[in-house]
mmCIF file of C-alpha atoms in Angstrom:
data_model
loop_
_atom_site.group_PDB
_atom_site.id
_atom_site.type_symbol
_atom_site.label_atom_id
_atom_site.label_comp_id
_atom_site.label_asym_id
_atom_site.label_seq_id
_atom_site.Cartn_x
_atom_site.Cartn_y
_atom_site.Cartn_z
ATOM 1 C CA MET A 1 16.659 21.819 -7.786
ATOM 2 C CA LEU A 2 18.073 18.778 -7.516
ATOM 3 C CA SER A 3 20.144 16.946 -10.139
ATOM 4 C CA ILE A 4 19.106 13.498 -11.215
ATOM 5 C CA ALA A 5 23.102 12.892 -11.692
ATOM 6 C CA LEU A 6 23.854 12.200 -7.882
ATOM 7 C CA ASN A 7 23.985 8.813 -6.542
ATOM 8 C CA ASP A 8 21.429 7.300 -3.865
ATOM 9 C CA GLN A 9 23.753 8.939 -0.984
ATOM 10 C CA GLU A 10 23.643 11.796 -1.849
ATOM 11 C CA LEU A 11 20.320 12.223 -2.918
ATOM 12 C CA VAL A 12 19.180 9.962 0.815
ATOM 13 C CA THR A 13 21.665 12.876 2.230
ATOM 14 C CA HIS A 14 19.461 15.276 0.577
ATOM 15 C CA TYR A 15 16.137 13.782 1.698
ATOM 16 C CA ILE A 16 17.070 13.469 5.013
ATOM 17 C CA HIS A 17 17.715 17.490 5.679
ATOM 18 C CA GLY A 18 14.777 17.917 4.404
ATOM 19 C CA ASN A 19 14.711 18.386 -0.112
ATOM 20 C CA GLU A 20 11.343 16.511 -0.378
ATOM 21 C CA SER A 21 12.335 15.878 -4.713
ATOM 22 C CA ALA A 22 14.823 13.458 -3.354
ATOM 23 C CA ILE A 23 12.945 10.889 -2.142
ATOM 24 C CA GLU A 24 10.855 11.180 -5.516
ATOM 25 C CA ILE A 25 14.345 11.070 -7.186
ATOM 26 C CA LEU A 26 15.573 8.146 -5.293
ATOM 27 C CA ILE A 27 12.012 6.487 -6.621
ATOM 28 C CA THR A 28 11.881 6.940 -9.741
ATOM 29 C CA ARG A 29 15.370 5.904 -10.193
ATOM 30 C CA HIS A 30 14.656 2.430 -8.730
ATOM 31 C CA LYS A 31 11.020 1.925 -8.938
ATOM 32 C CA ARG A 32 10.905 -0.736 -12.686
ATOM 33 C CA LYS A 33 13.920 -2.456 -10.006
ATOM 34 C CA VAL A 34 11.634 -2.873 -6.924
ATOM 35 C CA PHE A 35 8.255 -3.062 -8.687
ATOM 36 C CA SER A 36 9.642 -6.045 -11.110
ATOM 37 C CA TYR A 37 11.340 -8.105 -8.182
ATOM 38 C CA ILE A 38 8.023 -8.055 -5.204
ATOM 39 C CA TYR A 39 5.123 -8.227 -9.259
ATOM 40 C CA ASN A 40 8.072 -11.679 -9.378
ATOM 41 C CA LEU A 41 6.630 -12.872 -5.973
ATOM 42 C CA VAL A 42 3.313 -12.606 -6.281
ATOM 43 C CA LYS A 43 2.309 -12.363 -9.820
ATOM 44 C CA ASP A 44 0.006 -9.767 -8.859
ATOM 45 C CA ARG A 45 -0.248 -6.433 -9.745
ATOM 46 C CA ASP A 46 -2.503 -4.611 -7.920
ATOM 47 C CA VAL A 47 -1.102 -6.589 -5.003
ATOM 48 C CA ALA A 48 2.221 -5.553 -6.143
ATOM 49 C CA GLU A 49 1.248 -2.082 -6.211
ATOM 50 C CA ASP A 50 0.251 -2.352 -3.312
ATOM 51 C CA LEU A 51 2.960 -4.058 -1.747
ATOM 52 C CA PHE A 52 5.366 -0.972 -3.111
ATOM 53 C CA GLN A 53 4.009 1.786 -2.075
ATOM 54 C CA ASP A 54 3.908 -0.097 1.474
ATOM 55 C CA THR A 55 8.052 -0.689 0.772
ATOM 56 C CA PHE A 56 8.415 3.445 -0.259
ATOM 57 C CA ILE A 57 6.338 4.216 3.167
ATOM 58 C CA LYS A 58 8.942 1.817 4.561
ATOM 59 C CA VAL A 59 11.775 3.693 2.873
ATOM 60 C CA ILE A 60 10.100 7.050 4.074
ATOM 61 C CA ASN A 61 9.629 6.488 7.554
ATOM 62 C CA THR A 62 12.629 5.047 8.126
ATOM 63 C CA LEU A 63 14.067 8.450 6.728
ATOM 64 C CA LYS A 64 12.131 10.519 8.287
ATOM 65 C CA GLY A 65 13.279 9.341 11.460
ATOM 66 C CA LYS A 66 16.536 9.119 10.113
ATOM 67 C CA ASN A 67 17.219 5.423 11.150
ATOM 68 C CA TYR A 68 19.197 4.682 7.685
ATOM 69 C CA ASN A 69 22.813 4.216 7.944
ATOM 70 C CA GLU A 70 22.893 1.830 5.022
ATOM 71 C CA GLU A 71 25.408 4.348 4.170
ATOM 72 C CA GLY A 72 25.946 2.954 0.005
ATOM 73 C CA LYS A 73 23.803 0.290 0.002
ATOM 74 C CA PHE A 74 20.243 2.159 -0.659
ATOM 75 C CA LEU A 75 18.884 0.143 -3.536
ATOM 76 C CA PRO A 76 19.851 -3.485 -1.823
ATOM 77 C CA TRP A 77 18.254 -2.071 1.382
ATOM 78 C CA VAL A 78 15.043 -0.692 -0.813
ATOM 79 C CA MET A 79 15.702 -4.079 -1.614
ATOM 80 C CA ARG A 80 15.396 -5.718 1.477
ATOM 81 C CA ILE A 81 12.114 -3.994 3.077
ATOM 82 C CA ALA A 82 10.299 -5.257 -0.264
ATOM 83 C CA HIS A 83 11.835 -8.535 0.889
ATOM 84 C CA ASN A 84 9.842 -8.709 3.777
ATOM 85 C CA ILE A 85 7.205 -6.537 2.871
ATOM 86 C CA VAL A 86 6.623 -10.032 0.406
ATOM 87 C CA ILE A 87 6.946 -12.442 3.335
ATOM 88 C CA ASP A 88 4.794 -10.347 5.626
ATOM 89 C CA TYR A 89 2.601 -10.517 3.351
ATOM 90 C CA PHE A 90 2.374 -13.885 2.432
ATOM 91 C CA ARG A 91 2.493 -14.962 6.107
ATOM 92 C CA LYS A 92 -0.145 -12.579 6.579
ATOM 93 C CA ALA A 93 -2.208 -14.606 3.301
ATOM 94 C CA LYS A 94 -1.419 -17.141 4.935
ATOM 95 C CA LYS A 95 -3.418 -16.944 8.389
ATOM 96 C CA MET A 96 -6.286 -15.979 6.863
ATOM 97 C CA GLN A 97 -6.648 -19.149 4.661
ATOM 98 C CA THR A 98 -6.373 -21.733 7.633
ATOM 99 C CA THR A 99 -8.995 -23.868 7.588
ATOM 100 C CA SER A 100 -9.973 -26.231 10.360
ATOM 101 C CA GLY A 101 -11.334 -29.449 9.254
ATOM 102 C CA GLY A 102 -13.578 -30.935 11.509
ATOM 103 C CA ASP A 103 -15.455 -34.239 11.094
ATOM 104 C CA ASP A 104 -18.745 -32.507 9.444
ATOM 105 C CA TRP A 105 -15.117 -29.885 6.967
ATOM 106 C CA ASN A 106 -16.935 -30.063 3.224
ATOM 107 C CA ILE A 107 -13.994 -28.985 0.780
ATOM 108 C CA PHE A 108 -17.241 -26.598 -0.679
ATOM 109 C CA ASP A 109 -17.444 -24.948 2.215
ATOM 110 C CA SER A 110 -14.005 -23.279 0.667
ATOM 111 C CA LEU A 111 -14.107 -23.201 -2.316
ATOM 112 C CA ASN A 112 -16.078 -20.458 -4.336
ATOM 113 C CA VAL A 113 -16.956 -23.336 -6.787
ATOM 114 C CA PHE A 114 -20.364 -21.478 -7.786
ATOM 115 C CA ASP A 115 -21.496 -18.133 -9.434
ATOM 116 C CA ASP A 116 -22.687 -15.742 -6.712
ATOM 117 C CA THR A 117 -25.963 -15.982 -5.512
ATOM 118 C CA VAL A 118 -28.180 -13.106 -5.809
ATOM 119 C CA HIS A 119 -28.407 -12.239 -1.799
ATOM 120 C CA ASP A 120 -23.993 -12.006 -2.507
ATOM 121 C CA LYS A 121 -24.247 -9.247 -5.226
ATOM 122 C CA MET A 122 -26.684 -7.701 -2.837
ATOM 123 C CA GLU A 123 -24.121 -7.894 0.222
ATOM 124 C CA LYS A 124 -21.224 -7.588 -1.968
ATOM 125 C CA LYS A 125 -22.912 -3.913 -2.680
ATOM 126 C CA GLN A 126 -23.797 -3.563 0.641
ATOM 127 C CA VAL A 127 -20.419 -3.412 1.725
ATOM 128 C CA LYS A 128 -19.204 -1.539 -1.420
ATOM 129 C CA ALA A 129 -21.471 1.900 -0.322
ATOM 130 C CA ASP A 130 -21.037 1.333 3.796
ATOM 131 C CA VAL A 131 -17.097 1.612 2.426
ATOM 132 C CA ARG A 132 -17.732 4.483 0.367
ATOM 133 C CA ARG A 133 -19.921 6.140 3.586
ATOM 134 C CA LEU A 134 -16.994 5.981 6.171
ATOM 135 C CA ILE A 135 -14.497 6.889 3.134
ATOM 136 C CA GLU A 136 -16.507 10.046 2.899
ATOM 137 C CA LYS A 137 -16.401 11.097 6.500
ATOM 138 C CA LEU A 138 -11.943 10.743 6.335
ATOM 139 C CA PRO A 139 -10.161 13.404 5.668
ATOM 140 C CA ASP A 140 -10.371 15.810 3.056
ATOM 141 C CA ASP A 141 -6.864 15.131 1.867
ATOM 142 C CA GLN A 142 -6.364 12.334 2.865
ATOM 143 C CA ARG A 143 -9.657 11.000 0.615
ATOM 144 C CA GLU A 144 -8.727 12.865 -2.434
ATOM 145 C CA VAL A 145 -5.608 10.842 -2.267
ATOM 146 C CA LEU A 146 -7.727 7.349 -1.345
ATOM 147 C CA VAL A 147 -10.309 7.918 -4.688
ATOM 148 C CA MET A 148 -6.984 8.701 -6.779
ATOM 149 C CA ARG A 149 -5.497 5.456 -6.110
ATOM 150 C CA HIS A 150 -7.752 2.866 -5.431
ATOM 151 C CA TYR A 151 -11.286 4.488 -7.039
ATOM 152 C CA GLU A 152 -9.022 5.959 -10.454
ATOM 153 C CA ASP A 153 -5.889 3.787 -10.019
ATOM 154 C CA LEU A 154 -3.541 6.786 -10.780
ATOM 155 C CA SER A 155 0.570 6.252 -9.425
ATOM 156 C CA PHE A 156 1.592 8.043 -6.607
ATOM 157 C CA LYS A 157 3.402 10.110 -8.727
ATOM 158 C CA GLU A 158 0.861 11.273 -10.948
ATOM 159 C CA ILE A 159 -1.525 11.870 -8.081
ATOM 160 C CA ALA A 160 1.282 13.339 -6.904
ATOM 161 C CA GLU A 161 1.619 16.474 -9.494
ATOM 162 C CA ILE A 162 -2.666 16.427 -9.478
ATOM 163 C CA SER A 163 -2.564 17.201 -6.730
ATOM 164 C CA ASN A 164 0.487 19.916 -6.049
ATOM 165 C CA ILE A 165 2.094 18.244 -3.565
ATOM 166 C CA SER A 166 5.196 15.698 -3.692
ATOM 167 C CA ILE A 167 5.308 12.537 -3.291
ATOM 168 C CA ASN A 168 5.855 11.769 -0.539
ATOM 169 C CA THR A 169 2.645 13.550 1.026
ATOM 170 C CA ALA A 170 0.981 11.951 -0.649
ATOM 171 C CA LEU A 171 2.207 8.603 0.411
ATOM 172 C CA GLY A 172 1.359 10.218 3.581
ATOM 173 C CA ARG A 173 -1.581 10.764 3.379
ATOM 174 C CA MET A 174 -2.668 7.243 1.142
ATOM 175 C CA ARG A 175 -1.011 5.996 4.869
ATOM 176 C CA TYR A 176 -2.705 8.177 6.843
ATOM 177 C CA ALA A 177 -6.635 8.129 4.945
ATOM 178 C CA LEU A 178 -6.344 4.052 5.131
ATOM 179 C CA ILE A 179 -5.501 4.711 9.097
ATOM 180 C CA ASN A 180 -8.478 6.285 10.177
ATOM 181 C CA LEU A 181 -10.038 4.297 7.335
ATOM 182 C CA ARG A 182 -9.404 0.764 8.911
ATOM 183 C CA LYS A 183 -10.896 2.978 12.658
ATOM 184 C CA LEU A 184 -13.822 3.947 11.037
ATOM 185 C CA ILE A 185 -14.467 0.407 9.897
ATOM 186 C CA GLU A 186 -13.901 -1.704 13.182
ATOM 187 C CA GLU A 187 -16.352 1.533 15.022
ATOM 188 C CA TYR A 188 -18.387 1.078 12.612
ATOM 189 C CA GLN A 189 -18.304 -3.008 12.963
ATOM 190 C CA LEU A 190 -18.353 -2.547 16.659
ATOM 191 C CA VAL A 191 -22.083 -0.219 15.838
ATOM 192 C CA LEU A 192 -23.975 -3.290 14.132
ATOM 193 C CA VAL A 193 -22.124 -5.590 17.127
ATOM 194 C CA ASP A 194 -23.886 -3.040 19.842
#
């Protein structure tokens, strides 16, 4: 068992050499600061949680790939990654909100002014059912982490403890679950188009 008294660089070295508990200590040590930074930028707890996870998935992947070279500057490096991920999030959100205002464009077409109609509610219910069906096609370990995270709202630390795995493993399973779910959704959409 590693000591929490080790500095960041020592923990990074231990993690790179295969000690999974080192990343857990690093995440625990810096979670509040990194999460607060992200949250203060996006002002949405759910989005901040997702971006925090994306940040540490990138940190883990970089460390695993032995591409880390910020000696003694672990937290500033993580904060730069978080900052870039937030910037990417806002860029994607901006692209999604862009509308083309032609001559027949009406602002009410892009604003959700009225409550959902019965049709809208049925459509949302169908989409949720379709997504749940696709989730069932994921490998058990990936499905378990995805369900615990998104439907039971558990933290990765809680998921790791419940599943008796490391936080790194939980993050990795979540990453692969999302990748595989995207592929399943694309296949599902292709089937609907054909």
